[in-house]
Amino acid sequence: MKVLSCKTLKWLSVSLVVASGCTPLKKFQFGDTRQSAASYHTTLATQIEYPNVRSSLQPEVVSTPQPLTIENPADLQSRDIELDEAIQIALANSDILRSLGGSVVSTSALGSRTVFDPAITESNPLGGVEAALSAFDTQAAGQLFWNVNDRPNNIQINPILQQFQRTAYQETAATFNYELAKRTATGATFSARHNIGYSLPNTPNLAFNSAYVGWFEAEYRQPLLRGAGVDYNRIAGPGAAIGQYNGVLIARINTDVSLADFEQGIITFTNDIETAYWELHFAYHSLEAIVAGRNSALLTWQRIRELQKVGVRGGDAAAEAQARSNYYLFDVNVREALTGVNGLYAAEQQLRYLMGLPPTDGQLLKPSSQPMEGEVVFDWNSALRDALTRRVEIRRQKWNIKRRELEMLAARMNRRPTLDFLGRYRYRGLGDSLIDSRDPNNSFNSLYQNIFEGDYQEWQAGVEFGYPVGLRQASAAVANARWNLAREQSILQEQELKISHDLS
């Protein structure tokens, strides 16, 4: 029976302690042991928590005055504002392009357009222009390792040759590798490498007890079929998989599409401001007209009451009741025109929201611009031509078509086998030391002396070939690109038809 050594027992004890320390003494439970898994999820896992983020409330929001109530707007201080001023204030206060039809408070805020969108698209680390250009940046990589080898040899020691034989191979070694690689727009890759290996073995009959082995190497790889050419690498990007198009041209089109979306948001936002401005203008005039009607109804009622008092014709009870009813009806309409859903206060608050102003500030905004009066005559052909060429929706869709055309071109280029030319040249060396003064009598005095003397040179040239039989994935990518292009062209035709209908 074998007896365990003290060292073995010590490591066994440590292992048992660690294993027991990682094992809980009892099953982990939340709260009462009688809680079931369902009760845990209903009481703990679904608790509402609030994120701790660095944010501060805006002073103008916190100090918002009390909303306006039913009172005479003539008693409130008014602020005359022109349409151009309203648009200018709104654009200056709007990082978010507000819309009366949407709400940034709900989850629809994810689709809100902001002034940051073009910059976000441009700086996208996956599809932005700089990200696409980074594929052509010089890449540096290096490794540095030390290791000790101690391996038993499966040999029978010969007494005669025992001084040349070792029962174990022992070595102290180190390796250093460094590489610089640069990819070009044609798909070619230039690489420069430097490798150093150090070895101190117990092997007899060596020229040096320890030696340095290393080389300088230059490599050139040029795709000849798939992946070759400036057009392909600017569309799909170098080394792109089939169906992935992340080149510089695609990234720039994404930026142009984002700019078109931003421009469309500005146009819609400005149109909403103008609409809200003229609705407020109408609310003021509507209120004035209803107030005038109420005053007229009041005078009529008062006149009929005077006739009723003196008992003359036209002062009967039915006429007085009718006049009184008309007055109260106009009074209700005045209140509705002032505080109703489509009243003056609501229209003024909508304009304030679009302008980025507080809901109330003790003043009523009052439009001072007047609608343009006069006959405007448009030339139909000129208007139609401008609509079909200058509308931002048309320009955006044409960018989408351009993207699909480039994707189609890259997809067709992917229907080629991989054929790369490879050339490599190497200066190799061996030395007793890494760096030392040059010894003309011993070229192996140092590694770098031996390398720079150029006595040992190697080269390699050839081609690498790869071909997926059937080209099924590449053919599917071509078909997909063709259908995407057809879809975008159909959308453009539909947009042009809709614009012509809207214009007519």
PDB file of N, CA and C in Angstrom, residues 86 89 91 101-102 134 181 248 263 270 313 330 344 359 380 382 387 390 393 411 437 453 481 486 489:
ATOM      1  N   ALA A  86     -41.331  83.622 -34.249  1.00  0.00           N
ATOM      2  CA  ALA A  86     -41.752  82.352 -33.654  1.00  0.00           C
ATOM      3  C   ALA A  86     -40.929  81.189 -34.203  1.00  0.00           C
ATOM      4  N   ILE A  89     -37.283  81.417 -32.752  1.00  0.00           N
ATOM      5  CA  ILE A  89     -37.213  80.974 -31.353  1.00  0.00           C
ATOM      6  C   ILE A  89     -37.370  79.464 -31.263  1.00  0.00           C
ATOM      7  N   LEU A  91     -36.631  77.121 -33.520  1.00  0.00           N
ATOM      8  CA  LEU A  91     -35.439  76.423 -34.002  1.00  0.00           C
ATOM      9  C   LEU A  91     -34.285  76.556 -33.018  1.00  0.00           C
ATOM     10  N   GLY A 101     -48.363  65.755 -32.975  1.00  0.00           N
ATOM     11  CA  GLY A 101     -48.980  64.447 -33.106  1.00  0.00           C
ATOM     12  C   GLY A 101     -48.301  63.361 -32.308  1.00  0.00           C
ATOM     13  N   GLY A 102     -47.067  63.587 -31.839  1.00  0.00           N
ATOM     14  CA  GLY A 102     -46.331  62.581 -31.091  1.00  0.00           C
ATOM     15  C   GLY A 102     -46.031  63.059 -29.693  1.00  0.00           C
ATOM     16  N   SER A 134     -11.688  53.149 -41.053  1.00  0.00           N
ATOM     17  CA  SER A 134     -10.772  52.503 -40.105  1.00  0.00           C
ATOM     18  C   SER A 134     -10.337  51.123 -40.569  1.00  0.00           C
ATOM     19  N   ALA A 181       0.543  45.718 -40.241  1.00  0.00           N
ATOM     20  CA  ALA A 181      -0.193  45.330 -41.448  1.00  0.00           C
ATOM     21  C   ALA A 181      -1.015  46.512 -41.923  1.00  0.00           C
ATOM     22  N   VAL A 248     -17.019  52.458 -47.507  1.00  0.00           N
ATOM     23  CA  VAL A 248     -17.052  53.911 -47.352  1.00  0.00           C
ATOM     24  C   VAL A 248     -18.224  54.512 -48.121  1.00  0.00           C
ATOM     25  N   GLU A 263     -33.544  66.996 -42.586  1.00  0.00           N
ATOM     26  CA  GLU A 263     -34.158  68.083 -43.354  1.00  0.00           C
ATOM     27  C   GLU A 263     -35.671  67.927 -43.398  1.00  0.00           C
ATOM     28  N   THR A 270     -41.199  73.118 -39.020  1.00  0.00           N
ATOM     29  CA  THR A 270     -41.535  74.493 -39.404  1.00  0.00           C
ATOM     30  C   THR A 270     -42.990  74.603 -39.838  1.00  0.00           C
ATOM     31  N   ARG A 313     -95.438  96.511 -27.665  1.00  0.00           N
ATOM     32  CA  ARG A 313     -95.296  95.351 -28.560  1.00  0.00           C
ATOM     33  C   ARG A 313     -93.823  94.961 -28.708  1.00  0.00           C
ATOM     34  N   PHE A 330     -74.364  82.396 -26.280  1.00  0.00           N
ATOM     35  CA  PHE A 330     -73.147  83.085 -26.711  1.00  0.00           C
ATOM     36  C   PHE A 330     -72.115  83.129 -25.583  1.00  0.00           C
ATOM     37  N   LEU A 344     -58.595  79.449 -27.214  1.00  0.00           N
ATOM     38  CA  LEU A 344     -57.460  80.361 -27.301  1.00  0.00           C
ATOM     39  C   LEU A 344     -56.300  79.894 -26.437  1.00  0.00           C
ATOM     40  N   PRO A 359     -45.173  76.592 -20.290  1.00  0.00           N
ATOM     41  CA  PRO A 359     -46.618  76.628 -20.588  1.00  0.00           C
ATOM     42  C   PRO A 359     -47.242  77.995 -20.342  1.00  0.00           C
ATOM     43  N   TRP A 380     -48.033  75.400 -63.750  1.00  0.00           N
ATOM     44  CA  TRP A 380     -48.201  73.986 -63.405  1.00  0.00           C
ATOM     45  C   TRP A 380     -46.964  73.162 -63.739  1.00  0.00           C
ATOM     46  N   SER A 382     -43.866  74.072 -64.150  1.00  0.00           N
ATOM     47  CA  SER A 382     -42.736  74.433 -63.297  1.00  0.00           C
ATOM     48  C   SER A 382     -42.924  73.893 -61.887  1.00  0.00           C
ATOM     49  N   ALA A 387     -41.440  69.999 -57.756  1.00  0.00           N
ATOM     50  CA  ALA A 387     -41.880  69.038 -56.745  1.00  0.00           C
ATOM     51  C   ALA A 387     -41.215  67.681 -56.930  1.00  0.00           C
ATOM     52  N   ARG A 390     -37.073  68.607 -56.229  1.00  0.00           N
ATOM     53  CA  ARG A 390     -36.569  69.277 -55.044  1.00  0.00           C
ATOM     54  C   ARG A 390     -37.154  68.735 -53.747  1.00  0.00           C
ATOM     55  N   GLU A 393     -38.130  64.044 -49.912  1.00  0.00           N
ATOM     56  CA  GLU A 393     -38.484  62.626 -49.932  1.00  0.00           C
ATOM     57  C   GLU A 393     -37.960  61.945 -51.191  1.00  0.00           C
ATOM     58  N   ALA A 411     -22.542  42.469 -54.790  1.00  0.00           N
ATOM     59  CA  ALA A 411     -23.041  41.096 -54.740  1.00  0.00           C
ATOM     60  C   ALA A 411     -22.611  40.310 -55.970  1.00  0.00           C
ATOM     61  N   SER A 437      28.441  44.132 -30.089  1.00  0.00           N
ATOM     62  CA  SER A 437      29.286  44.792 -31.084  1.00  0.00           C
ATOM     63  C   SER A 437      29.636  43.809 -32.198  1.00  0.00           C
ATOM     64  N   GLU A 453      23.775  41.122 -41.961  1.00  0.00           N
ATOM     65  CA  GLU A 453      24.762  40.720 -42.962  1.00  0.00           C
ATOM     66  C   GLU A 453      24.103  40.039 -44.151  1.00  0.00           C
ATOM     67  N   ALA A 481     -30.253  41.337 -53.504  1.00  0.00           N
ATOM     68  CA  ALA A 481     -29.933  42.711 -53.910  1.00  0.00           C
ATOM     69  C   ALA A 481     -30.819  43.159 -55.063  1.00  0.00           C
ATOM     70  N   ALA A 486     -35.401  46.535 -56.867  1.00  0.00           N
ATOM     71  CA  ALA A 486     -36.726  46.660 -57.482  1.00  0.00           C
ATOM     72  C   ALA A 486     -37.721  47.293 -56.509  1.00  0.00           C
ATOM     73  N   GLN A 489     -37.049  51.096 -56.280  1.00  0.00           N
ATOM     74  CA  GLN A 489     -37.495  51.778 -57.501  1.00  0.00           C
ATOM     75  C   GLN A 489     -39.020  51.898 -57.541  1.00  0.00           C
TER      76      GLN A 489
END
